[in-house]
């Protein structure tokens, strides 16, 4: 502002001489034209290379990369929830006694003889009737499939077993919940012995729920209000959960229960279990031991990755968010929306009806599955931000050992609701009906996997600043200098404009300088005028 | 320095005009007050923003983040050590033959029959003395118990009674009453801990009986390739390929069951202790050759009558340690069990140490340190043990046991198939039948297929592939990254560098010099020596390092 009359050229020169950006002063102050050209080109080249680098850096930042840290920690651990189900959903004898005609028509239970004499005898002769049903009852379905035995795999016909299971589930959901629970295997029969951390427990420590495939299932150490979860203070089988289960094989439904044993799910106590998709099987006559190792995963979420803590989500199944739960909910919602009825393999949403097994509904069901599979129907089900994974080392050994049989027998015989002498006295029956399960931590150390932002805004700015400094020696303040320079230019132009107007309106020249002065002192307000003009 | 008089204002202006930090020259050189204000504010704002960013960066650096790299590599691999134990700790026939003093404890606890009172104990079962074992029915135990004592179990139990839940003697889970099985195991472990090691080894299952057939990498091996140790729970355990000073561990040259370890084990079910051993089979641990195995915690079971195959995948983990992640290479740790440092080994050592200091005796379920007594099974000891376990778990008693800095983890895919196949049985019988008398399972076991299947098992342990996963850590944000980011930020916001910072130091030195001069000149004025003032001024400008000395010298 030392000059009397700032012109555009002089402002430009002044900026060029005084700017803190490197290279520009050289170009401005030098007298030789080639040098000026050289420096100008150099500055422009450097600046454009910086822009290119800046773009790469911003792109890198916008990917929001994460670092994954794996740590081994050690502490007292919450024991996982253990859910056990009998492989058979309903007790056969109960079903015969109380089942509806629908079950008879589908061939799951024998039709009563015309004489009506069968009923009083049914209790005693179940094994016999059971075997006859296998042979006679499902003939309708067997006939249809046996012709196609040699068929290649083809998408249009269902396998007989698949149809059988589906029709059974369809019948099952028509019973009331309390009826289903009472028809299913009971916790006090199923769980003969329970031991946790060296202490006795019983079926009362288990929470019952109903699974569409496995009937009554029992969960140990489920998260309930007002109850503290059990913790493991020590590793090894002696400090884990140890169960003797009685699977009641003579109660198995001949047409549907193909395997004998128990289904076991080891899961996060806060999350609902899905025995059919997540569990493993334990066979009778064996001790199945599962040594656990915990991996606890925390994801960042937000911009860093797609995960959710489940807030504000509507879920079909109780307890906390899990991806499985969300997918089931989503599937059922699509079913209700498209087919107008609820899939029998999932819980029934309020105010809907279960699908029947008519052709159109089955086709619709198939269509929904296919569209979900190929992404035509979408489910917004990201993984959950906090996850616990239990790695299992499962091993089998024979149980009970020959010499231990008598010890087990004595223990079970004193029970009021034990398996009964019929089973206990026959070694073969015993091995077919009882199993032991040991679930324990292999070690109390666990792996934590956490995510942390790998490239944060301060790293981006640091890199940008570094690049800017490296190539053109500029800073933010240099950029502000540029801004100031632009403002100056704007003022000068504005003055010139008004000057011209004034000369045309024959105003005197002295006033111009005054307005100029006022203009510069009010440097901050002027640009606003300018933008308005533009 | 072009000004004649080194006044404070002049020096400041001089600095402001010439500094390489951006913004300041603008603020100093401009004549308009708003502009000066604007530039000053801008500089301060930029600088403080830089400070906050720098703080974040330094914090990030001090966290010492690591990046985890996962690589798949391929090479010839060291074969892991394989430890096999019989599910039963001691041979029943040998236990019965123990001398009087030692045998008495087992008799009292009901593990072996008392010679006379065999029949009587059955009746009083319900009363349950403090540490009773199980009623003794060893006479019937090996045969199938076809006739058992009739009990009160009624037909009613098989009928469904879904309405009646209350009619029934079940107890809720409660913390005060240890389960019967738990007590039995603890009592037994306490009893065998009192036997000396050689006795325990002698009455346990022997390698030459247990390991009937051994094959490694297509070559025959024998029980002599196994080293024996005594586990508190499983008795004699046998380790193949254990690291020792005079032999290099075996390595696997190719993948697949044929190139792995293949064992036929004879578990001698007739020798199982009736009231103790509930499961029949073998316990298997696959572990790094240099470290100690803990069969109870880490192993898996193999059932008789089956071929259990375990396909292995190696994951090798290397941690950085020091300030990057908490881990140790085990130096300076005194461990209860031999072998390299492992977290489990350290925790067990720590637990036993706390037991000895808190309860005054050692827990027999772990190795007992020298010169300590073994905890007798009394209620105070049990309560004390309970308390120590809980206090360690909750951190009241501390254990400094970080993870090991280098670790080998073997991922296992375990599968079962029936063994032997019906048609293979005769071949197998022929092979085992040719064994020397007393070494094979014996004619009685071989003749009876059912008995054969209940006593023999096969185990295949092999690498699924010779490639392995290597997980290693590297520093995620090192000091050069920090400096780069700091420099970048400093450049971005205020255009400063380290040398600009030195300019600031310079100006402080200048100011200090001026102040000194002023003071000395004032003193000189008061002592009326006006003439000498000017030269002192000039001199002090060039003797910046020692202005105080100059001033002192003149006064």
XYZ file of C-alpha atoms in Angstrom, chain A residues 1-2 14-15 18-22 67-76 91 93-94 97-98 123 181-183 186-189 191-205 220 230-239 242 244 246 248 251 286-289 291 293 391 393-421 424-427 431 436 438 440-447 452-469 473-478 480-485 487-488 491 520-521 523-524, chain B residues 20-24 26 30-32 34-35 38-39 42-43 46 49 53 56-57 60 65-68 122 125 134-135 137-138 140-183 185-186 234 267 269-283 291 295-304 306 308 317 319 324-326 343-344 347 385-386 389-390 392-394 397 399 401 403 407 409 412 414 416 453-455 471 473 476-477 484-496:
302
model
C 0.000 0.000 0.000
C 3.032 2.168 -0.171
C 4.179 -7.102 -5.355
C 2.513 -10.405 -4.701
C 6.601 -11.235 -1.545
C 4.751 -14.503 -1.737
C 6.000 -17.328 0.444
C 5.403 -19.894 -2.308
C 8.725 -20.939 -3.762
C -5.535 -51.743 10.744
C -6.397 -55.058 12.320
C -4.725 -55.723 15.636
C -4.596 -59.236 17.015
C -3.833 -59.519 20.682
C -3.759 -62.383 23.118
C -5.279 -61.474 26.434
C -5.926 -63.374 29.580
C -8.716 -62.994 32.101
C -11.652 -64.667 33.733
C -42.015 -87.926 21.312
C -45.728 -92.236 21.814
C -47.141 -88.903 22.853
C -51.749 -90.609 21.815
C -52.556 -87.008 21.123
C -47.772 -98.134 24.983
C -43.626 -78.209 24.178
C -45.439 -80.949 26.023
C -45.137 -83.345 23.077
C -38.661 -82.850 28.376
C -35.667 -81.224 30.001
C -35.876 -83.366 33.113
C -35.745 -86.561 31.056
C -30.721 -83.866 31.003
C -29.881 -86.675 33.379
C -26.782 -85.228 34.926
C -25.351 -81.768 34.892
C -22.102 -80.526 36.300
C -20.565 -77.106 35.941
C -17.214 -76.036 37.369
C -17.255 -79.023 39.721
C -20.722 -78.212 41.012
C -24.018 -79.938 40.502
C -26.594 -78.314 38.287
C -29.887 -79.546 36.940
C -32.345 -79.063 34.121
C -33.667 -76.054 36.000
C -30.551 -74.145 35.065
C -27.487 -73.267 29.698
C -21.472 -68.092 34.798
C -17.791 -67.557 34.353
C -14.979 -69.996 33.868
C -12.269 -69.590 36.442
C -10.076 -72.331 35.112
C -9.443 -74.256 31.921
C -9.961 -77.966 31.388
C -12.915 -80.384 31.399
C -13.241 -80.431 35.182
C -14.103 -76.749 35.194
C -20.433 -81.740 31.717
C -25.209 -86.823 30.609
C -30.760 -89.436 27.648
C -35.010 -91.697 24.390
C -39.558 -92.149 21.195
C -19.720 -91.595 23.157
C -18.239 -88.835 25.183
C -18.074 -85.819 22.927
C -15.670 -83.239 24.215
C -12.424 -77.690 23.833
C -11.000 -71.026 22.374
C -13.331 -72.232 18.061
C -11.731 -78.854 19.002
C -14.181 -81.727 19.056
C -13.087 -85.242 19.906
C -14.890 -88.488 20.597
C -14.102 -91.279 22.970
C -16.123 -94.292 23.900
C -18.411 -93.743 26.846
C -18.863 -95.261 29.275
C -15.705 -97.340 29.493
C -16.520 -100.995 30.056
C -15.444 -100.919 33.647
C -17.203 -97.629 34.364
C -20.626 -98.888 33.274
C -21.585 -100.047 36.724
C -20.654 -96.716 38.289
C -22.853 -94.816 35.853
C -25.629 -97.298 36.273
C -25.686 -96.906 40.024
C -25.835 -93.187 39.717
C -28.639 -93.181 37.173
C -30.660 -95.845 38.930
C -31.091 -93.743 42.012
C -32.774 -91.050 39.937
C -36.537 -90.856 40.186
C -36.760 -89.939 36.534
C -33.898 -91.976 35.218
C -34.016 -93.853 31.938
C -35.576 -96.887 33.601
C -34.275 -100.367 34.151
C -30.076 -99.406 32.093
C -29.880 -103.175 32.286
C -29.322 -103.742 28.617
C -25.851 -102.600 27.747
C -25.176 -97.167 24.648
C -21.959 -87.555 27.616
C -17.950 -82.110 27.982
C -14.720 -76.509 28.437
C -12.200 -73.802 27.684
C -8.867 -75.083 26.444
C -7.266 -72.013 27.941
C -8.472 -68.844 29.548
C -6.474 -66.722 27.168
C -8.359 -65.399 24.222
C -7.692 -63.587 21.030
C -8.358 -49.159 14.220
C -8.314 -46.452 11.556
C -5.136 -46.803 9.525
C -5.188 -43.404 7.829
C -6.825 -40.618 9.702
C -7.420 -36.993 8.798
C -4.231 -35.865 10.550
C -2.233 -38.307 8.464
C -3.902 -37.016 5.331
C -3.180 -33.394 6.239
C 0.361 -34.311 7.198
C 0.917 -35.982 3.864
C -0.757 -33.187 1.930
C 1.325 -30.593 3.754
C 4.445 -32.625 3.157
C 3.724 -32.860 -0.562
C 2.781 -29.195 -0.826
C 5.972 -28.246 0.957
C 6.976 -24.821 -0.659
C 3.519 -23.542 0.065
C 1.379 -23.596 3.161
C -2.169 -22.667 4.014
C -0.954 -19.182 4.753
C 0.515 -18.986 1.268
C -4.296 -17.025 2.155
C -1.751 -14.706 0.561
C -3.207 -15.705 -2.743
C -6.645 -14.905 -1.413
C -5.467 -11.535 -0.182
C -3.938 -10.867 -3.571
C -9.054 -9.410 -2.955
C -6.606 -6.636 -3.777
C -10.641 -3.861 -5.193
C -8.749 -0.875 0.900
C -9.416 -0.245 4.526
C -10.930 -4.934 2.532
C -13.111 -7.558 4.133
C 10.689 -18.055 6.704
C 7.446 -18.810 8.544
C 4.563 -17.779 6.347
C 2.093 -15.105 7.318
C 4.262 -13.271 9.816
C 2.631 -10.110 5.851
C 1.441 -4.297 5.941
C 0.485 -0.769 6.896
C -3.231 -1.303 7.325
C -7.124 -4.640 9.797
C -4.788 -6.541 7.535
C -6.202 -10.452 9.975
C -2.797 -11.982 9.331
C -4.778 -16.270 10.772
C -1.280 -17.202 11.827
C -3.250 -21.962 11.859
C -4.689 -26.020 14.709
C -3.009 -32.052 15.045
C -3.035 -36.303 17.877
C -0.104 -37.509 15.836
C -0.965 -42.068 17.721
C 0.312 -49.413 16.567
C 1.278 -52.516 14.644
C 0.278 -53.807 11.283
C -0.353 -57.505 11.007
C -23.523 -101.524 48.024
C -24.432 -96.065 49.237
C -18.130 -95.401 44.064
C -19.553 -98.667 45.349
C -18.544 -103.774 41.744
C -15.299 -104.635 40.125
C -18.963 -107.496 37.568
C -17.347 -104.548 35.982
C -15.493 -106.227 33.188
C -18.447 -108.323 32.188
C -21.707 -106.782 31.150
C -23.822 -106.092 34.182
C -26.884 -107.996 33.193
C -28.219 -108.339 36.664
C -28.103 -105.170 38.637
C -29.601 -104.161 41.899
C -33.283 -103.426 41.425
C -34.020 -99.854 42.312
C -37.021 -97.729 42.920
C -37.178 -96.497 39.356
C -40.755 -97.053 38.408
C -42.655 -97.262 35.182
C -44.031 -93.868 35.984
C -40.858 -92.214 34.865
C -41.291 -93.314 31.310
C -44.745 -91.856 31.058
C -44.701 -88.195 30.152
C -45.980 -86.203 33.078
C -45.558 -82.817 31.483
C -47.864 -81.375 34.130
C -45.771 -82.444 37.075
C -42.507 -80.643 37.436
C -42.360 -80.303 41.172
C -42.460 -83.932 42.199
C -38.832 -84.467 41.997
C -35.662 -84.501 43.880
C -33.589 -82.226 41.690
C -31.367 -79.614 43.103
C -30.714 -76.253 41.649
C -27.248 -75.364 40.674
C -25.589 -74.218 43.804
C -22.074 -73.174 44.493
C -21.533 -74.844 47.819
C -21.725 -78.468 46.953
C -19.066 -80.001 44.704
C -20.319 -82.617 42.289
C -19.600 -86.212 43.179
C -17.542 -86.831 40.020
C -15.482 -83.744 40.675
C -14.657 -84.954 44.163
C -11.336 -87.069 40.383
C -9.752 -84.716 42.889
C -3.807 -89.095 32.353
C -6.073 -99.065 25.278
C -10.010 -101.436 28.726
C -9.777 -104.351 31.172
C -7.300 -102.290 33.138
C -9.538 -99.236 33.524
C -10.302 -98.128 37.054
C -14.038 -98.712 37.389
C -15.034 -95.846 39.619
C -12.781 -93.258 37.999
C -12.333 -93.569 34.256
C -15.575 -92.852 32.504
C -14.406 -92.650 28.908
C -12.418 -95.147 26.892
C -9.914 -94.080 24.289
C -6.769 -92.078 23.894
C -6.016 -88.429 24.508
C 7.141 -77.059 24.416
C -3.216 -83.117 27.681
C -6.071 -82.168 29.942
C -6.518 -78.694 28.510
C -5.414 -78.892 24.942
C -5.958 -82.348 23.577
C -8.648 -84.177 21.726
C -9.986 -87.680 22.225
C -9.752 -90.664 19.920
C -12.328 -93.416 20.313
C -11.641 -97.168 20.075
C -12.340 -95.863 14.870
C -9.243 -90.802 13.952
C 2.827 -66.320 14.740
C 4.906 -60.827 17.634
C 4.506 -52.705 20.381
C 2.709 -55.639 21.905
C 2.903 -57.400 25.168
C 1.422 -68.866 28.427
C -0.219 -72.004 29.813
C -0.072 -69.579 34.270
C -7.928 -73.767 46.310
C -11.297 -72.447 45.235
C -8.511 -69.936 41.510
C -11.158 -67.259 41.780
C -6.392 -65.315 40.043
C -9.233 -65.235 37.564
C -10.528 -61.931 38.868
C -3.812 -62.323 42.726
C -0.067 -63.444 37.166
C 2.033 -64.120 31.935
C 1.673 -64.294 25.348
C 4.041 -69.289 18.602
C -0.563 -73.092 16.269
C -6.754 -79.511 13.117
C -10.488 -84.121 12.819
C -13.603 -90.345 12.155
C -13.051 -102.912 18.450
C -13.425 -101.763 22.007
C -9.710 -101.953 22.671
C 1.365 -64.021 10.818
C 3.673 -57.920 13.148
C 2.481 -49.521 12.032
C 3.674 -45.984 12.689
C 7.020 -36.805 8.119
C 3.498 -36.086 9.269
C 4.591 -33.417 11.728
C 6.707 -31.710 9.078
C 3.885 -31.924 6.617
C 1.392 -30.425 9.023
C 3.787 -27.687 10.065
C 4.417 -26.879 6.414
C 0.755 -27.012 5.556
C -0.511 -24.715 8.248
C 2.252 -22.216 8.905
C 4.863 -22.968 6.267
C 7.494 -23.519 8.898
